Short mmCIF file of C-alpha atoms in Angstrom, two decimals:
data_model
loop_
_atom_site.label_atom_id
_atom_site.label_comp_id
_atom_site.label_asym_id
_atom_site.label_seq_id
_atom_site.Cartn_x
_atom_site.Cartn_y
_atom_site.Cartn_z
CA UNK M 1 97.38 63.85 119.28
CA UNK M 2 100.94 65.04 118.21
CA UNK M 3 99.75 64.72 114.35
CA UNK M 4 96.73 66.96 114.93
CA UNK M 5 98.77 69.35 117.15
CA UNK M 6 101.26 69.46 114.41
CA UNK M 7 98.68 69.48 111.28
CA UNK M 8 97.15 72.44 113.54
CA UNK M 9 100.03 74.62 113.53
CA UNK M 10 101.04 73.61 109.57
CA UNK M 11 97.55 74.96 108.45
CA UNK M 12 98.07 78.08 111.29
CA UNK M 13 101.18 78.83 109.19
CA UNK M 14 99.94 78.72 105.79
CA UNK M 15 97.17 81.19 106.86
CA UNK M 16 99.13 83.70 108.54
CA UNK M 17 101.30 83.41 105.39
CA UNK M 18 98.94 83.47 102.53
CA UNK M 19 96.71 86.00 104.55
CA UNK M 20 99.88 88.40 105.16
CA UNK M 21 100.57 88.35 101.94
CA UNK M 22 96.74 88.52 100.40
CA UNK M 23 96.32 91.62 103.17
CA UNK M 24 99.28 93.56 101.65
CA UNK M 25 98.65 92.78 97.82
CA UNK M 26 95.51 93.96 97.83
CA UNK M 27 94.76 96.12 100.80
CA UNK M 28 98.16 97.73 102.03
CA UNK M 29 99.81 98.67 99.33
CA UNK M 30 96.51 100.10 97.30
CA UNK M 31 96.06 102.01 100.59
CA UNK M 32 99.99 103.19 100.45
CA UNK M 33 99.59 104.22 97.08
CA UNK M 34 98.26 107.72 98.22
CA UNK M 35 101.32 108.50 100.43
CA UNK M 36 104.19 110.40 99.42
CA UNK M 37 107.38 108.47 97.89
CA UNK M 38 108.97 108.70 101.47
CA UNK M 39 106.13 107.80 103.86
CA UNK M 40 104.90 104.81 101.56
CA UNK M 41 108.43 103.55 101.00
CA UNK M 42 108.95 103.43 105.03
CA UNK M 43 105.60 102.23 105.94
CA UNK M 44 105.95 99.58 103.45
CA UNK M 45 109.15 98.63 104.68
CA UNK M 46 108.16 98.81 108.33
CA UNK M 47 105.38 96.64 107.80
CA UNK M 48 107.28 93.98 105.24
CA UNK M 49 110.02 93.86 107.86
CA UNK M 50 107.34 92.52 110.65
CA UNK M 51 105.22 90.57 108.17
CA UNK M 52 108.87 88.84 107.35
CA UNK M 53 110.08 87.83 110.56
CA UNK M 54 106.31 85.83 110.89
CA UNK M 55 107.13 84.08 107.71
CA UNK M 56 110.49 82.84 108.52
CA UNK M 57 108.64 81.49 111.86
CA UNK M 58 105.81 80.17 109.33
CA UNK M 59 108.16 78.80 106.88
CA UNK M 60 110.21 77.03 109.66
CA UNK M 61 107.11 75.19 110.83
CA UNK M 62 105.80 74.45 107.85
CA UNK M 63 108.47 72.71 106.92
CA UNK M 64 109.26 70.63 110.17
CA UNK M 65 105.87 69.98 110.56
CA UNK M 66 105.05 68.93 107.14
CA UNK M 67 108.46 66.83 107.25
CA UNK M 68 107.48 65.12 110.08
CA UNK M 69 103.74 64.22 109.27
CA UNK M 70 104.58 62.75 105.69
CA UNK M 71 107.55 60.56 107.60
CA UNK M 72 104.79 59.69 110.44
CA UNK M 73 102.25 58.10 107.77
CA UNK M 74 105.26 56.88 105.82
CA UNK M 75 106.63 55.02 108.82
CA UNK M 76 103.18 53.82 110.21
CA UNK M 77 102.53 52.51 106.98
CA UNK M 78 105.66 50.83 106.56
CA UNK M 79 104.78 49.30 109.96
CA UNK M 80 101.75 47.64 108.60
CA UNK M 81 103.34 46.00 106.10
CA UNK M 82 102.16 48.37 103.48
CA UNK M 83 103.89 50.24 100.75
CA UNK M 84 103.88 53.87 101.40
CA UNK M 85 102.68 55.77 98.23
CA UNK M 86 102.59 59.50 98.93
CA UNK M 87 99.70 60.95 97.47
CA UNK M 88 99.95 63.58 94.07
CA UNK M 89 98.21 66.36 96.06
CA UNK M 90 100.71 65.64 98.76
CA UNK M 91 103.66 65.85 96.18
CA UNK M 92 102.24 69.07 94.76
CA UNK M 93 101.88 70.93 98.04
CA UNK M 94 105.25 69.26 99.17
CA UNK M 95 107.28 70.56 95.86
CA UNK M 96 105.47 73.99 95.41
CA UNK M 97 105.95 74.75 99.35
CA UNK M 98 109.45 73.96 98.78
CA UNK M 99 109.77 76.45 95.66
CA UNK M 100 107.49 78.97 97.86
CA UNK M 101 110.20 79.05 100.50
CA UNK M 102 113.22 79.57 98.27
CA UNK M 103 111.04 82.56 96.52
CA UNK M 104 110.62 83.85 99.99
CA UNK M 105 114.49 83.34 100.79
CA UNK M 106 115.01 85.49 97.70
CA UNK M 107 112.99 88.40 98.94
CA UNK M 108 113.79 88.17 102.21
CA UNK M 109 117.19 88.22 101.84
CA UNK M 110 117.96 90.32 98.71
CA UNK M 111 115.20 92.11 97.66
CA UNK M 112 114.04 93.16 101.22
CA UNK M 113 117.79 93.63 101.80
CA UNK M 114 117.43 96.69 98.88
CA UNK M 115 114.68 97.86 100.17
CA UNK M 116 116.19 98.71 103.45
CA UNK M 117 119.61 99.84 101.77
CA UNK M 118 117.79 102.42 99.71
CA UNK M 119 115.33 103.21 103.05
CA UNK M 120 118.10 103.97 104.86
CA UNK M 121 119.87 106.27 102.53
CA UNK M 122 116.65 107.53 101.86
CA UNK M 123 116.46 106.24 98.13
CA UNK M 124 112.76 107.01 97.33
CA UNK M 125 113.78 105.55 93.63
CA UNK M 126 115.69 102.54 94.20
CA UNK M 127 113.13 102.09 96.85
CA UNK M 128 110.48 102.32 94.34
CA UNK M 129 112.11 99.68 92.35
CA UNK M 130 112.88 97.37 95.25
CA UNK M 131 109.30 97.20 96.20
CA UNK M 132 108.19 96.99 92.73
CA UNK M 133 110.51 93.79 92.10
CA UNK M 134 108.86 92.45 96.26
CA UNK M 135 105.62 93.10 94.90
CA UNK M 136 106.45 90.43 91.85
CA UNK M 137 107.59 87.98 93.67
CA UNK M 138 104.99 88.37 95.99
CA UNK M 139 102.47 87.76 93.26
CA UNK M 140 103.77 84.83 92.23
CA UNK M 141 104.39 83.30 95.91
CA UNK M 142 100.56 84.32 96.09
CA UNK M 143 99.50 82.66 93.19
CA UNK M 144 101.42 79.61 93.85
CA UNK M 145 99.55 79.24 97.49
CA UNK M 146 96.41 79.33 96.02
CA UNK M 147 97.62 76.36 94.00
CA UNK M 148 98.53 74.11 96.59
CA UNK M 149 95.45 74.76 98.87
CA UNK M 150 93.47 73.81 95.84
CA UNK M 151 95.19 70.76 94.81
CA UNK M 152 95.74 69.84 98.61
CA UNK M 153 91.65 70.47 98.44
CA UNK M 154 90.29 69.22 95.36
CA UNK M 155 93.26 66.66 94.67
CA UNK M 156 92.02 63.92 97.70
#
């Protein structure tokens, strides 16, 4: 029950993650785009700084849970007298979750970290930029998440 509890909350994660950042590629920003420099700048910022603080609770379990379900089968395996051979799908999701998390770590913590300098001295260019360099990175955390649901899916 603790695996499916735990495989329930990994998946819960991954959605809130790849959603949040699917909803504000494609529909926030666009949206934003009609705003003034200021008012887009701070409601982008307003809403990156919430949509953050659910990642880093995502990322967190994500990575205990997946941690602990690849050591579960590894161990029960083991148990049976088996040899424990991870799966490819599982070392793709495993490796490209990893590199998601340090991407996020980088614009959490220094990208975002502009953006809120040049909110705060109200920096509409260096704003601008900031969010322009989030919006990369975003991308590309995007793009790999489609990856690993579709090796995790395809790859069985």
């Amino acid at each position: 029950m603790l695996y499916n509890v735990l495989k329930l909350l990994h998946v819960l994660s991954i959605v809130v993650w790849i959603g949040g950042m699917v909803f504000a590629h494609f529909f926030l920003r666009p949206a934003a785009l009609s705003l003034e420099p200021a008012q887009r700048i701070t409601l982008m910022h307003g809403a990156l700084q919430r949509f953050f603080g659910a990642v880093l609770v995502a990322v967190i379990v994500v990575l205990g849970s997946g941690v602990w379900m690849i050591g579960r089968v590894a161990k029960e395996t083991v148990q049976a007298g088996l040899p424990f051979n991870m799966p490819l799908s599982w070392h793709i999701m495993a490796g490209l979750g990893v590199l998601m998390m340090l991407i996020f770590g980088h614009i959490r913590f220094a990208l975002f970290k502009r953006l809120s300098r040049a909110v705060a001295a109200q920096d509409w260019p260096a704003g601008g930029a900031a969010l322009a360099s989030i919006r990369t990175w975003v991308g590309i955390n995007l793009g790999l998440g489609v990856a690993i649901i579709a090796c995790t899916l395809l790859l069985v």
